[in-house]
PDB file of C-alpha atoms and ligand atoms in Angstrom:
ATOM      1  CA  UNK A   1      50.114 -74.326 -30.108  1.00  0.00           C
ATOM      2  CA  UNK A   2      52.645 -72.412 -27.715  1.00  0.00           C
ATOM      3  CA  UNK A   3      55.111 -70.521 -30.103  1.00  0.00           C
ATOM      4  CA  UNK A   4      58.607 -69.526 -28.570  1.00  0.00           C
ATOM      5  CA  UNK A   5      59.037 -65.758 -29.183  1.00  0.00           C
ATOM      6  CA  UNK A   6      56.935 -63.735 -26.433  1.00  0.00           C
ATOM      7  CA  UNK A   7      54.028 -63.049 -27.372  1.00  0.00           C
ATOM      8  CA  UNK A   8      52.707 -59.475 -27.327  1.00  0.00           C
ATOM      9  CA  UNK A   9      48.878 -58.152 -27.976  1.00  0.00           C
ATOM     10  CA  UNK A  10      48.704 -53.845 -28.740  1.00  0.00           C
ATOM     11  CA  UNK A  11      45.353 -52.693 -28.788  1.00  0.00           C
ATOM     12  CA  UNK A  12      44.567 -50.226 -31.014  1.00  0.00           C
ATOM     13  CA  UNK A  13      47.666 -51.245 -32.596  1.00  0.00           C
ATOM     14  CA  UNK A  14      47.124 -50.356 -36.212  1.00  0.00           C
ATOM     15  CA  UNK A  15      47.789 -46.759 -36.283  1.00  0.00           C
ATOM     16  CA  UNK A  16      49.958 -43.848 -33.836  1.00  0.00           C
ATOM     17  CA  UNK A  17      51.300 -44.715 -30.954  1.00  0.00           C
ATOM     18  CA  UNK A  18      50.038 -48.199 -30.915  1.00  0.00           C
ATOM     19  CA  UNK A  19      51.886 -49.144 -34.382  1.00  0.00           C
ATOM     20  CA  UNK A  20      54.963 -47.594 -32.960  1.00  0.00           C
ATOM     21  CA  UNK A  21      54.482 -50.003 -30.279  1.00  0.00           C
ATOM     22  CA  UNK A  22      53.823 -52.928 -32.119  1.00  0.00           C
ATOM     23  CA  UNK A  23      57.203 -52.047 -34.378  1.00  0.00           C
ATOM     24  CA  UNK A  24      59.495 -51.467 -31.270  1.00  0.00           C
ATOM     25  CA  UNK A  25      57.978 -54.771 -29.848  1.00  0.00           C
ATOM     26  CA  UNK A  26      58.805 -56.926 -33.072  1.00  0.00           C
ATOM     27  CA  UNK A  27      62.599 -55.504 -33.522  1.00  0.00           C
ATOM     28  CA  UNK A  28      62.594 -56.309 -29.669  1.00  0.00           C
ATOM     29  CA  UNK A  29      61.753 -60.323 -30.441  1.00  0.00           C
ATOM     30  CA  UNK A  30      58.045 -60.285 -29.972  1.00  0.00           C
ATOM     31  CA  UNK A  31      55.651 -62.017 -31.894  1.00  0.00           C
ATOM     32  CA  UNK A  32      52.923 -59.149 -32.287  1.00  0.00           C
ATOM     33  CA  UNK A  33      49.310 -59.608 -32.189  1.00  0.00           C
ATOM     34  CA  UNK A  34      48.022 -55.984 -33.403  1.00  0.00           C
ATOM     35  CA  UNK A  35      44.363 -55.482 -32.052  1.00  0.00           C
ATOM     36  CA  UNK A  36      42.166 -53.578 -34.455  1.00  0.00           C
ATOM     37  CA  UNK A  37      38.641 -51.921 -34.849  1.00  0.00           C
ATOM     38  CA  UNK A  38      38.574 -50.615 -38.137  1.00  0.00           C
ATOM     39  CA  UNK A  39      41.837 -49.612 -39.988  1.00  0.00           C
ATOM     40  CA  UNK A  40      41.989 -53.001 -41.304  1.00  0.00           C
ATOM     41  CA  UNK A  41      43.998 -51.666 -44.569  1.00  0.00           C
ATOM     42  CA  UNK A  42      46.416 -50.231 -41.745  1.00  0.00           C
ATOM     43  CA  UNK A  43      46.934 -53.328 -39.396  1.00  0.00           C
ATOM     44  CA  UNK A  44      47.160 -55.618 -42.717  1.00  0.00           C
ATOM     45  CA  UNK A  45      50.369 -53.482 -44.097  1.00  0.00           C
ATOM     46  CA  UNK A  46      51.840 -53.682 -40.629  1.00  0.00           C
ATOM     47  CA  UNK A  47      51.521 -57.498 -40.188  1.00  0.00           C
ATOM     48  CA  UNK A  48      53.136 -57.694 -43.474  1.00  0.00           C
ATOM     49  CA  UNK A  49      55.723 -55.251 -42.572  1.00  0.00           C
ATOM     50  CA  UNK A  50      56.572 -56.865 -39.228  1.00  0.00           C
ATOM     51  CA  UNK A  51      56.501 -60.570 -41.222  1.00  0.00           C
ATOM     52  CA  UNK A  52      59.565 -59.256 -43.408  1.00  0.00           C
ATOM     53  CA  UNK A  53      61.516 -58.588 -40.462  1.00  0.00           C
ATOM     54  CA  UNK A  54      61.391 -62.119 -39.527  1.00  0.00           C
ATOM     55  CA  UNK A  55      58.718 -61.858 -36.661  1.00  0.00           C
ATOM     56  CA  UNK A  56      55.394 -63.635 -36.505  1.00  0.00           C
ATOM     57  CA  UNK A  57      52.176 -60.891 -36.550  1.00  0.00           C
ATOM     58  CA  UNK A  58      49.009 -61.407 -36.853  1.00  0.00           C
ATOM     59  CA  UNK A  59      46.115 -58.626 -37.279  1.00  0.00           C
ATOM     60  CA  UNK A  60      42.677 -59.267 -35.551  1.00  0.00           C
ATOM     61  CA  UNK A  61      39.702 -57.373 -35.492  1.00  0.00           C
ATOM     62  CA  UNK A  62      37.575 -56.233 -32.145  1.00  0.00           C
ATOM     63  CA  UNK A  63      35.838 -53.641 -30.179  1.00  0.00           C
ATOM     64  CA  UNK A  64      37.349 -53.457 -27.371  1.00  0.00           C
ATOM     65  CA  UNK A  65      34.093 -51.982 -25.542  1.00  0.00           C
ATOM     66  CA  UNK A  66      32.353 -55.392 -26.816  1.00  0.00           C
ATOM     67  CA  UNK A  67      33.091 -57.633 -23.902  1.00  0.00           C
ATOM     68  CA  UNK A  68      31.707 -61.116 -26.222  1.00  0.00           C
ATOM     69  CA  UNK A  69      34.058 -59.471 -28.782  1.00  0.00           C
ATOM     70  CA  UNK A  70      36.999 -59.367 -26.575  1.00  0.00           C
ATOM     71  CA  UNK A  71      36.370 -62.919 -25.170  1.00  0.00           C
ATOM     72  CA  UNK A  72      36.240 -64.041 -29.286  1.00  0.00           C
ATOM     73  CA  UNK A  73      39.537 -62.186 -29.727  1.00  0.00           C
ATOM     74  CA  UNK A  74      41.359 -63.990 -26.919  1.00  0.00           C
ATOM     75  CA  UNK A  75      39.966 -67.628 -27.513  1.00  0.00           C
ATOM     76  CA  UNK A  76      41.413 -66.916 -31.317  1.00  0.00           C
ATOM     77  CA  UNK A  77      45.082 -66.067 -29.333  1.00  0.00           C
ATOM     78  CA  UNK A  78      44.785 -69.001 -27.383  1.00  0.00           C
ATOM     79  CA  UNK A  79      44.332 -71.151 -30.363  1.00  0.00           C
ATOM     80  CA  UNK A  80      46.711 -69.221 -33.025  1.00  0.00           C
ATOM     81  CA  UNK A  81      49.731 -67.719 -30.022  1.00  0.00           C
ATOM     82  CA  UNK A  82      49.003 -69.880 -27.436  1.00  0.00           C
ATOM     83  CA  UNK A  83      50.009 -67.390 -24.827  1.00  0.00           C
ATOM     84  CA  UNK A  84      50.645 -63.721 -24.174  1.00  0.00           C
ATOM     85  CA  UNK A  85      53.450 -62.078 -22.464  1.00  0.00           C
ATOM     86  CA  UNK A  86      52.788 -59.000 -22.793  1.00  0.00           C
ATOM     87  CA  UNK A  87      49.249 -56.616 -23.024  1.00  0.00           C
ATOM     88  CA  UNK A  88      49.505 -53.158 -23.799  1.00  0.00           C
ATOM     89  CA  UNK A  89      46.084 -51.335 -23.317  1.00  0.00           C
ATOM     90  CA  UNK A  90      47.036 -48.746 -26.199  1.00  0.00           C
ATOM     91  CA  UNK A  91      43.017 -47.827 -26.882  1.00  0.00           C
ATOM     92  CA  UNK A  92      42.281 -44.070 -25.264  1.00  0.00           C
ATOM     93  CA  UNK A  93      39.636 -42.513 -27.089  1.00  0.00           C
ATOM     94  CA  UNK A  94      39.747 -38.500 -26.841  1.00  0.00           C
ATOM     95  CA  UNK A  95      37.250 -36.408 -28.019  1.00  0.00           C
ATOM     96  CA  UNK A  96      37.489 -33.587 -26.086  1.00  0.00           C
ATOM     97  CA  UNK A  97      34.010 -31.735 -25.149  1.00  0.00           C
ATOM     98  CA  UNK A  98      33.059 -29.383 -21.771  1.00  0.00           C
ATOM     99  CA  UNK A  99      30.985 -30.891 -19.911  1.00  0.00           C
ATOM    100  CA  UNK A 100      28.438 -28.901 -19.865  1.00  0.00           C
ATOM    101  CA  UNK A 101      27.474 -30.547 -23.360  1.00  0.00           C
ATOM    102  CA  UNK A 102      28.762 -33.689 -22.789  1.00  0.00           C
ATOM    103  CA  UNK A 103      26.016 -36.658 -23.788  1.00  0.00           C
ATOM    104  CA  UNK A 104      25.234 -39.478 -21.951  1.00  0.00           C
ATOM    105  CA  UNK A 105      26.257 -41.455 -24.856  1.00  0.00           C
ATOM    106  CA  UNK A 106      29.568 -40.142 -25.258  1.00  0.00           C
ATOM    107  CA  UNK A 107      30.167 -41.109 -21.559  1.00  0.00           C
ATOM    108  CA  UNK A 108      29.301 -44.381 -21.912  1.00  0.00           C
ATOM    109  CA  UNK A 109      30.944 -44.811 -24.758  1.00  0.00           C
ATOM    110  CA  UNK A 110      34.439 -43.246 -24.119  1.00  0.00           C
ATOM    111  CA  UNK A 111      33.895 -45.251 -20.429  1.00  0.00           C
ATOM    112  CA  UNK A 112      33.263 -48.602 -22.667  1.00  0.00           C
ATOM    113  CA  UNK A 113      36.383 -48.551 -24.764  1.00  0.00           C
ATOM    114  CA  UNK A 114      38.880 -46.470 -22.143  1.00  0.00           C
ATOM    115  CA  UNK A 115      38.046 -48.313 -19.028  1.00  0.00           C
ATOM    116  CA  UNK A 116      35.709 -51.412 -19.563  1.00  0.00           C
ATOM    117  CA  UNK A 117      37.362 -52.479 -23.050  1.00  0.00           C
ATOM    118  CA  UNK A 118      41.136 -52.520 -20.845  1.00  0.00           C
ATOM    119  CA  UNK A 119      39.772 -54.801 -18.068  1.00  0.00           C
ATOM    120  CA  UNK A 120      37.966 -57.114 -20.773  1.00  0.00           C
ATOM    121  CA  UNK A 121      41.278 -57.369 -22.584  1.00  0.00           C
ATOM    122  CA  UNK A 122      43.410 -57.982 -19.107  1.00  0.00           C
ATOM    123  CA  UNK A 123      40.387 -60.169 -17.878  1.00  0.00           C
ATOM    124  CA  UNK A 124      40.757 -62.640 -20.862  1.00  0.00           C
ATOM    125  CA  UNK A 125      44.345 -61.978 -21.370  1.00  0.00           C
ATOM    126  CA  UNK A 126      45.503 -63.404 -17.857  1.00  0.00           C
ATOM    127  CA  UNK A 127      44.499 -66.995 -18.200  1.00  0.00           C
ATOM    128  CA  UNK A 128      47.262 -67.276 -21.293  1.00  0.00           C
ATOM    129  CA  UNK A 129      50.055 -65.020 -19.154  1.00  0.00           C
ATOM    130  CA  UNK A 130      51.757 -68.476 -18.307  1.00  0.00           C
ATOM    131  CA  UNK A 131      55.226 -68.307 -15.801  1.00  0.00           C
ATOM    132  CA  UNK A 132      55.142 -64.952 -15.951  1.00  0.00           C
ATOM    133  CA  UNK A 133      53.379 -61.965 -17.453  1.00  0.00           C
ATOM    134  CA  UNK A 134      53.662 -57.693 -18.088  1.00  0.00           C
ATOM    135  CA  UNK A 135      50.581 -55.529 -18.678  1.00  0.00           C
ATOM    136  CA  UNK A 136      51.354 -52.093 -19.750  1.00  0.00           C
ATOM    137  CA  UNK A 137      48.274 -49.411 -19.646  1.00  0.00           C
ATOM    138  CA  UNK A 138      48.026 -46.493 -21.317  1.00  0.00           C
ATOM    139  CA  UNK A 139      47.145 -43.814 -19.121  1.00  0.00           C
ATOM    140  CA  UNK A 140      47.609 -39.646 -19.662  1.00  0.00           C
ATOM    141  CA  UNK A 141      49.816 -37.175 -17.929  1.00  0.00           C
ATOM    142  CA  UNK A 142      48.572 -35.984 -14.415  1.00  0.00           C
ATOM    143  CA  UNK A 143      46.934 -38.382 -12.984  1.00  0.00           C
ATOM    144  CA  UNK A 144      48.452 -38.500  -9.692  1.00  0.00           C
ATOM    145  CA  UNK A 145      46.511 -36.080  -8.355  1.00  0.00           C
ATOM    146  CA  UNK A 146      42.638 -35.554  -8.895  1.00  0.00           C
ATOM    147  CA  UNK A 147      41.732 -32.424 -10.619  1.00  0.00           C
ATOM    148  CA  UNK A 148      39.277 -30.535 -12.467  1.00  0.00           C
ATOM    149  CA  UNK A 149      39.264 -31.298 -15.810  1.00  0.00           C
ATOM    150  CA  UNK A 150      36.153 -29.401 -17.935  1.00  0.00           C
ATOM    151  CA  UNK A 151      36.962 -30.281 -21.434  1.00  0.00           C
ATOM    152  CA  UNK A 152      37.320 -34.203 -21.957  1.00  0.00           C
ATOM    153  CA  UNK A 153      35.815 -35.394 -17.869  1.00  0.00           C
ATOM    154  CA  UNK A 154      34.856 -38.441 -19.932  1.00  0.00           C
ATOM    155  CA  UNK A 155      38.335 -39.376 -20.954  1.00  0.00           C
ATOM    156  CA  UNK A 156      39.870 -38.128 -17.624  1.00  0.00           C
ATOM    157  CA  UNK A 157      37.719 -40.259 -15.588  1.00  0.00           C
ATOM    158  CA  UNK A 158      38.411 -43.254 -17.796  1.00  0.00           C
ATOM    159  CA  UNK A 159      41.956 -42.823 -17.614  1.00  0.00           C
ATOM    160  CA  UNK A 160      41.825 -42.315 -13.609  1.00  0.00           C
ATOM    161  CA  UNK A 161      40.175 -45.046 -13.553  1.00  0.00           C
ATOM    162  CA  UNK A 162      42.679 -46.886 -15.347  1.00  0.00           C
ATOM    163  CA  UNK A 163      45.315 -46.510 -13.223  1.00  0.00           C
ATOM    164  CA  UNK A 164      43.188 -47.748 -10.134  1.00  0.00           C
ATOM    165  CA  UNK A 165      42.701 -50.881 -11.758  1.00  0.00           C
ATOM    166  CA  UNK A 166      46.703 -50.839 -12.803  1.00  0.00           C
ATOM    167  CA  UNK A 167      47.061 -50.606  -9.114  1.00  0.00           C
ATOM    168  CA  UNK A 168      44.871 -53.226  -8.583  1.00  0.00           C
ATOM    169  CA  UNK A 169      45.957 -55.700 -10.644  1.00  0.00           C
ATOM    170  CA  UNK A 170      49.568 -55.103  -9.837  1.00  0.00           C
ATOM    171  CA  UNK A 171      48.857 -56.557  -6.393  1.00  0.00           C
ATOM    172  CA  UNK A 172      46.052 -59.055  -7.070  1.00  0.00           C
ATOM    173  CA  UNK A 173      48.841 -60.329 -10.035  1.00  0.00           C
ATOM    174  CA  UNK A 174      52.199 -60.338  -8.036  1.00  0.00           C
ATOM    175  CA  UNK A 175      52.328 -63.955  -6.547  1.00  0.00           C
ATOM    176  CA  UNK A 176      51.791 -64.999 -10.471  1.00  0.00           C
ATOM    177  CA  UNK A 177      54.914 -62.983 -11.632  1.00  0.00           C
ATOM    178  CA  UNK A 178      52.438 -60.768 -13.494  1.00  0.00           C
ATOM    179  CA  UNK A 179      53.520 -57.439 -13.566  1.00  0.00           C
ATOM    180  CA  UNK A 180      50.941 -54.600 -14.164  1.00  0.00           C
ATOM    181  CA  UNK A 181      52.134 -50.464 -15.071  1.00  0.00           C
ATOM    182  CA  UNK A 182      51.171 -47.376 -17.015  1.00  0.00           C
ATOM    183  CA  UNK A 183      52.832 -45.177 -19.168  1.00  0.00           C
ATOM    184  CA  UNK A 184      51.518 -41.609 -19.434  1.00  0.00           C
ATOM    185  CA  UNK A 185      52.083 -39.726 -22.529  1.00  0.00           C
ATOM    186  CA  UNK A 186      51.454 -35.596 -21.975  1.00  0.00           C
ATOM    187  CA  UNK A 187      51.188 -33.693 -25.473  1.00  0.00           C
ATOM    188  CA  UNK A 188      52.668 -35.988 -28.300  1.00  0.00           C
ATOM    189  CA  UNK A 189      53.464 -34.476 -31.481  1.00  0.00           C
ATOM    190  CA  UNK A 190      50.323 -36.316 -33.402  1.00  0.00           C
ATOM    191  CA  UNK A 191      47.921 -34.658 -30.367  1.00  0.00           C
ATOM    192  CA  UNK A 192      44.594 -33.146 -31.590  1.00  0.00           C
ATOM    193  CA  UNK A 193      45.088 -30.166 -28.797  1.00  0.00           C
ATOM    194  CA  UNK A 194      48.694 -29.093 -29.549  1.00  0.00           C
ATOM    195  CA  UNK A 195      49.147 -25.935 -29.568  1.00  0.00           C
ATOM    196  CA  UNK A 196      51.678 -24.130 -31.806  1.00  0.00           C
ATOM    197  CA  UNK A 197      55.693 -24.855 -30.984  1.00  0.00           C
ATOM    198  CA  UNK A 198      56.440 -21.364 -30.000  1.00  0.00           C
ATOM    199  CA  UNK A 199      53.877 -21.235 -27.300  1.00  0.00           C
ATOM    200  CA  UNK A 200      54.624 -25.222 -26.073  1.00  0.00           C
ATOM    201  CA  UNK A 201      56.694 -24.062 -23.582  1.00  0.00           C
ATOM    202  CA  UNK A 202      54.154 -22.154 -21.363  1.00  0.00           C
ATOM    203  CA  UNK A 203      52.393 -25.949 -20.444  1.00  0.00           C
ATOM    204  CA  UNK A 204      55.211 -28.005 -21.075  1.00  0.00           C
ATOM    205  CA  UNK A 205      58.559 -27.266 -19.313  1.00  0.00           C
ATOM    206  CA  UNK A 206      60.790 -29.216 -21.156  1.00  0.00           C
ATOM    207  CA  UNK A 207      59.360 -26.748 -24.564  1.00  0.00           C
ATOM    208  CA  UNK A 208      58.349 -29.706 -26.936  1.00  0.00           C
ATOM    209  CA  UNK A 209      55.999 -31.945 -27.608  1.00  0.00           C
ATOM    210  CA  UNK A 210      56.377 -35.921 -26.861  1.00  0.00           C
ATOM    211  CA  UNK A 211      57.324 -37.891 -29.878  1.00  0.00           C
ATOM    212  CA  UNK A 212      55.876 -41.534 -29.986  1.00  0.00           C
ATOM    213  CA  UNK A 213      59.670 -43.232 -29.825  1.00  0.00           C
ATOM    214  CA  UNK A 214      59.399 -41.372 -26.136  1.00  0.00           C
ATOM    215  CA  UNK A 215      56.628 -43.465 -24.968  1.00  0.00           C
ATOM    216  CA  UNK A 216      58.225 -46.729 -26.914  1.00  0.00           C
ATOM    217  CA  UNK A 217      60.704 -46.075 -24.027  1.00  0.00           C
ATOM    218  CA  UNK A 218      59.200 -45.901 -20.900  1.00  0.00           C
ATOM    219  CA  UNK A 219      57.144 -49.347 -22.394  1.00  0.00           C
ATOM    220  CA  UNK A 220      60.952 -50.665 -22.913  1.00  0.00           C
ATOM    221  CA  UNK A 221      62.141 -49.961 -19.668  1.00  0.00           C
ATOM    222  CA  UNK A 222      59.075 -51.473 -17.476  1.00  0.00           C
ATOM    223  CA  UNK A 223      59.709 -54.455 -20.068  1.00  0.00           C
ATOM    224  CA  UNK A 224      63.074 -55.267 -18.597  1.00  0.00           C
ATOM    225  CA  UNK A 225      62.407 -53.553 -15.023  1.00  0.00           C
ATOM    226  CA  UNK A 226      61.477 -57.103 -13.045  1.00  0.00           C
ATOM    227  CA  UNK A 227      61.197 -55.109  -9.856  1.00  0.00           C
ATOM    228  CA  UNK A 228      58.758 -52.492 -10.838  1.00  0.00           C
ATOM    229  CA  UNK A 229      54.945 -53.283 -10.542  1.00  0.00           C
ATOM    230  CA  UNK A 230      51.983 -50.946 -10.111  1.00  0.00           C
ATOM    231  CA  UNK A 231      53.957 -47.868 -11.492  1.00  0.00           C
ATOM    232  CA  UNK A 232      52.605 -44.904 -13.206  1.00  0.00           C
ATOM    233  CA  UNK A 233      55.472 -43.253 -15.382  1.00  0.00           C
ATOM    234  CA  UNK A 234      54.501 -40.031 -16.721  1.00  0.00           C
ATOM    235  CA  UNK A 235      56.238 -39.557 -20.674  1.00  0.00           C
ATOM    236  CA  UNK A 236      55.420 -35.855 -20.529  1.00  0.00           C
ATOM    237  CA  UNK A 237      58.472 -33.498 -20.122  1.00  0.00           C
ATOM    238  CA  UNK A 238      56.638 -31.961 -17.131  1.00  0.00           C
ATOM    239  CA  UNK A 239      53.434 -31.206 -18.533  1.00  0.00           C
ATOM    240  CA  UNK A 240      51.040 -31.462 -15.762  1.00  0.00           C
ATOM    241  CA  UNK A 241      52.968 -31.278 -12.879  1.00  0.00           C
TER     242      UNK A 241
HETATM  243  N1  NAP B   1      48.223 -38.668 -28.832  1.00  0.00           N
HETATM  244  C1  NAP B   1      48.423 -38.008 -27.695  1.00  0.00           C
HETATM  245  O1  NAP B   1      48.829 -36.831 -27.668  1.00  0.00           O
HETATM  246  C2  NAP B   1      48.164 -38.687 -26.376  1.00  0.00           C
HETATM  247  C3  NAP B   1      48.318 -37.949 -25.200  1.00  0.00           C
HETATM  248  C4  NAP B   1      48.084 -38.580 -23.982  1.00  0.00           C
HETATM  249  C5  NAP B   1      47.705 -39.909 -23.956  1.00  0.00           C
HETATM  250  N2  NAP B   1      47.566 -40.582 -25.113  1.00  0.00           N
HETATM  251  C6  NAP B   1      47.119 -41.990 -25.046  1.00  0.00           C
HETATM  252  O2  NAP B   1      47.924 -42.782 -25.890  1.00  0.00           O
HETATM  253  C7  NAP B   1      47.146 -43.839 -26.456  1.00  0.00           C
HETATM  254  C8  NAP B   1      47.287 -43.829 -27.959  1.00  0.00           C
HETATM  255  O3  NAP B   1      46.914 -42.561 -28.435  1.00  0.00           O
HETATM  256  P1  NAP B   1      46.661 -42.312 -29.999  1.00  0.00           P
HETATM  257  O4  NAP B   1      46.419 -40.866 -30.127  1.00  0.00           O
HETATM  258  O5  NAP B   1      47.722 -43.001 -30.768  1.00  0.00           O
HETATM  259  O6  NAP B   1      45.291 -43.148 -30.164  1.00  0.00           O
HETATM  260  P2  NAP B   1      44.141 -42.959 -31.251  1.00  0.00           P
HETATM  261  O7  NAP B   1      44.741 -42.677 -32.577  1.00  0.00           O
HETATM  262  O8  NAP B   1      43.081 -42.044 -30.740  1.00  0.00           O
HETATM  263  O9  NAP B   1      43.501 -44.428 -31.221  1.00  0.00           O
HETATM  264  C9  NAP B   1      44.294 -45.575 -31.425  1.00  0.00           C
HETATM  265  C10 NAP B   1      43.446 -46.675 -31.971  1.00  0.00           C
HETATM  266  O10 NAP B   1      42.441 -47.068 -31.055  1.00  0.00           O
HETATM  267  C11 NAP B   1      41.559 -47.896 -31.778  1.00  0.00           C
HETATM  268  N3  NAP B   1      40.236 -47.964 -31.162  1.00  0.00           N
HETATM  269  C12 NAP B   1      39.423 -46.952 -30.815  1.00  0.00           C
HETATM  270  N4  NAP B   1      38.294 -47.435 -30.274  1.00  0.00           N
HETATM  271  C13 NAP B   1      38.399 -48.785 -30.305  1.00  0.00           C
HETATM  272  C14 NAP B   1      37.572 -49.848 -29.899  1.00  0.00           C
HETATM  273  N5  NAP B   1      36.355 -49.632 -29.362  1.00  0.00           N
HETATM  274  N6  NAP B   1      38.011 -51.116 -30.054  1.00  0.00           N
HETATM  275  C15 NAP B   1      39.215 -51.353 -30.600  1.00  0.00           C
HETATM  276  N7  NAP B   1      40.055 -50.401 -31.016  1.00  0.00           N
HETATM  277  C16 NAP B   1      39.641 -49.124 -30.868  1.00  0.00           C
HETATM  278  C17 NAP B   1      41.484 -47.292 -33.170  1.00  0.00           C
HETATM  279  O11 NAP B   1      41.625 -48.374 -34.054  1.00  0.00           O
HETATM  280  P3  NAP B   1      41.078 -48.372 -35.553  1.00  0.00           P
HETATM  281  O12 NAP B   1      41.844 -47.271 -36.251  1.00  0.00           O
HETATM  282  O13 NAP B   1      41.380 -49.746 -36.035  1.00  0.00           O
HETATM  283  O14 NAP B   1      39.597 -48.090 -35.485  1.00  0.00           O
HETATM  284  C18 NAP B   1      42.663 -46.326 -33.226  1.00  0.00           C
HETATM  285  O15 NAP B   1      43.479 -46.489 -34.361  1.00  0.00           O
HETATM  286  C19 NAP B   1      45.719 -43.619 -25.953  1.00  0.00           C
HETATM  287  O16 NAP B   1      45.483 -44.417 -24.822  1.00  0.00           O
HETATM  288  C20 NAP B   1      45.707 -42.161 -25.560  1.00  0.00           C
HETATM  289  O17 NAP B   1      44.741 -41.882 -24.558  1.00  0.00           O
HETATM  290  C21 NAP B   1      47.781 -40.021 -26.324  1.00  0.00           C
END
């Protein structure tokens, strides 16, 4: 059954950046389907944080990197929501290594959840975007150029790859009112490579790191911005550039 609140489904939604999402969403008017792997303890408390606000949520369980998985997920939306208004690709593993060392499995596993697990989730999540539709990925500082990048090719690749398909999508999508972007944090506060505040300034101009309510606004503008499809907006105060 169709519910009347939009609908919105955060992967990765439990923890970081994609529970800051999920909050902003909810005191935006979104029902909120947070998208888990393991932190069920985490995605649990949230649901019943975002149900005392008034909102609907709902936790569920998936690898994203599972495609039968995914397809399970978003048959359970289509019978519990009904729709989805919104998808934010929030999954980006990172686990930086040169390449030199890098293992065939860590490749095809960072390319599984990065890359393949965001077009499962757009794949089965377009059938239930009904009049109209917003998919937000997200991507990484940078990408708007090809570069070297030694330590963490698999996740640079995945997230350049990302933002092909964004492109993609955006213009296969457009007749159905389906709008398709990235936002592109740079060095958030929570990052496992930060370095130390007094040397920030050397990589990022703007001499701090990103906080997560920085990215919870460039996802809040392309929300409202009906004219903007296809768009890669790097949340990075220069870093990158
Ligand atoms: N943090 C930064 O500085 C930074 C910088 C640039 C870009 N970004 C991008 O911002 C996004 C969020 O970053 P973050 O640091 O908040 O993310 P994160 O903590 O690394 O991961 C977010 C969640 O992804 C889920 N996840 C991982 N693999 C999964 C899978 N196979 N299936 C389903 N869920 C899976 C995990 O859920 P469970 O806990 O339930 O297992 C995890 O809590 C990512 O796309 C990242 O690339 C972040």
């Amino acid at each position: 059954m169709s519910t009347e609140a939009p609908v919105a489904v955060v992967t990765g939604g439990a923890r970081r950046l994609g529970r800051h999402l999920c909050t902003t969403l909810a005191a935006r008017g979104y029902d909120v389907v947070i998208l888990y792997r393991s932190s069920e303890e985490a995605a649990h408390a949230l649901e019943q944080q975002i149900v005392a606000t008034g909102r609907r949520a709902r936790a569920q369980s998936v690898d994203v990197g599972v495609e039968p998985q995914v397809a399970d997920a978003f048959a359970e939306i289509a019978r519990m929501e009904g729709r989805v208004d919104l998808l934010v690709n929030n999954v980006g593993n990172y686990n930086p290594q040169d390449i030199t060392d890098l293992n065939p499995a860590v490749w095809d596993a960072t390319l599984a959840t990065n890359l393949s697990g965001a077009y499962y989730c757009c794949f089965h999540a377009l059938p239930l975007m009904l009049a109209q539709g917003n998919i937000i990925n997200i991507g990484m500082a940078g990408l708007e150029g090809i570069r070297a990048n030694v330590r963490g090719a698999d996740y640079y690749v995945s997230k350049t790859g990302l933002l092909s398909l964004t492109r993609s999508l955006a213009v296969a999508y457009a007749g159905r009112n389906i709008r398709v972007n990235m936002v592109s944090p740079g060095q958030l506060d929570n990052s496992v490579d930060l370095p130390p505040p007094d040397e920030i300034g050397r990589t990022v101009p703007l001499g701090r790191a990103g906080e997560l309510h920085d990215v919870a606004q460039a996802v809040e503008y392309l929300l409202d911005a009906r004219y903007v499809t296809g768009a890669n907006i790097d949340v990075a105060g220069g870093y990158r550039l």
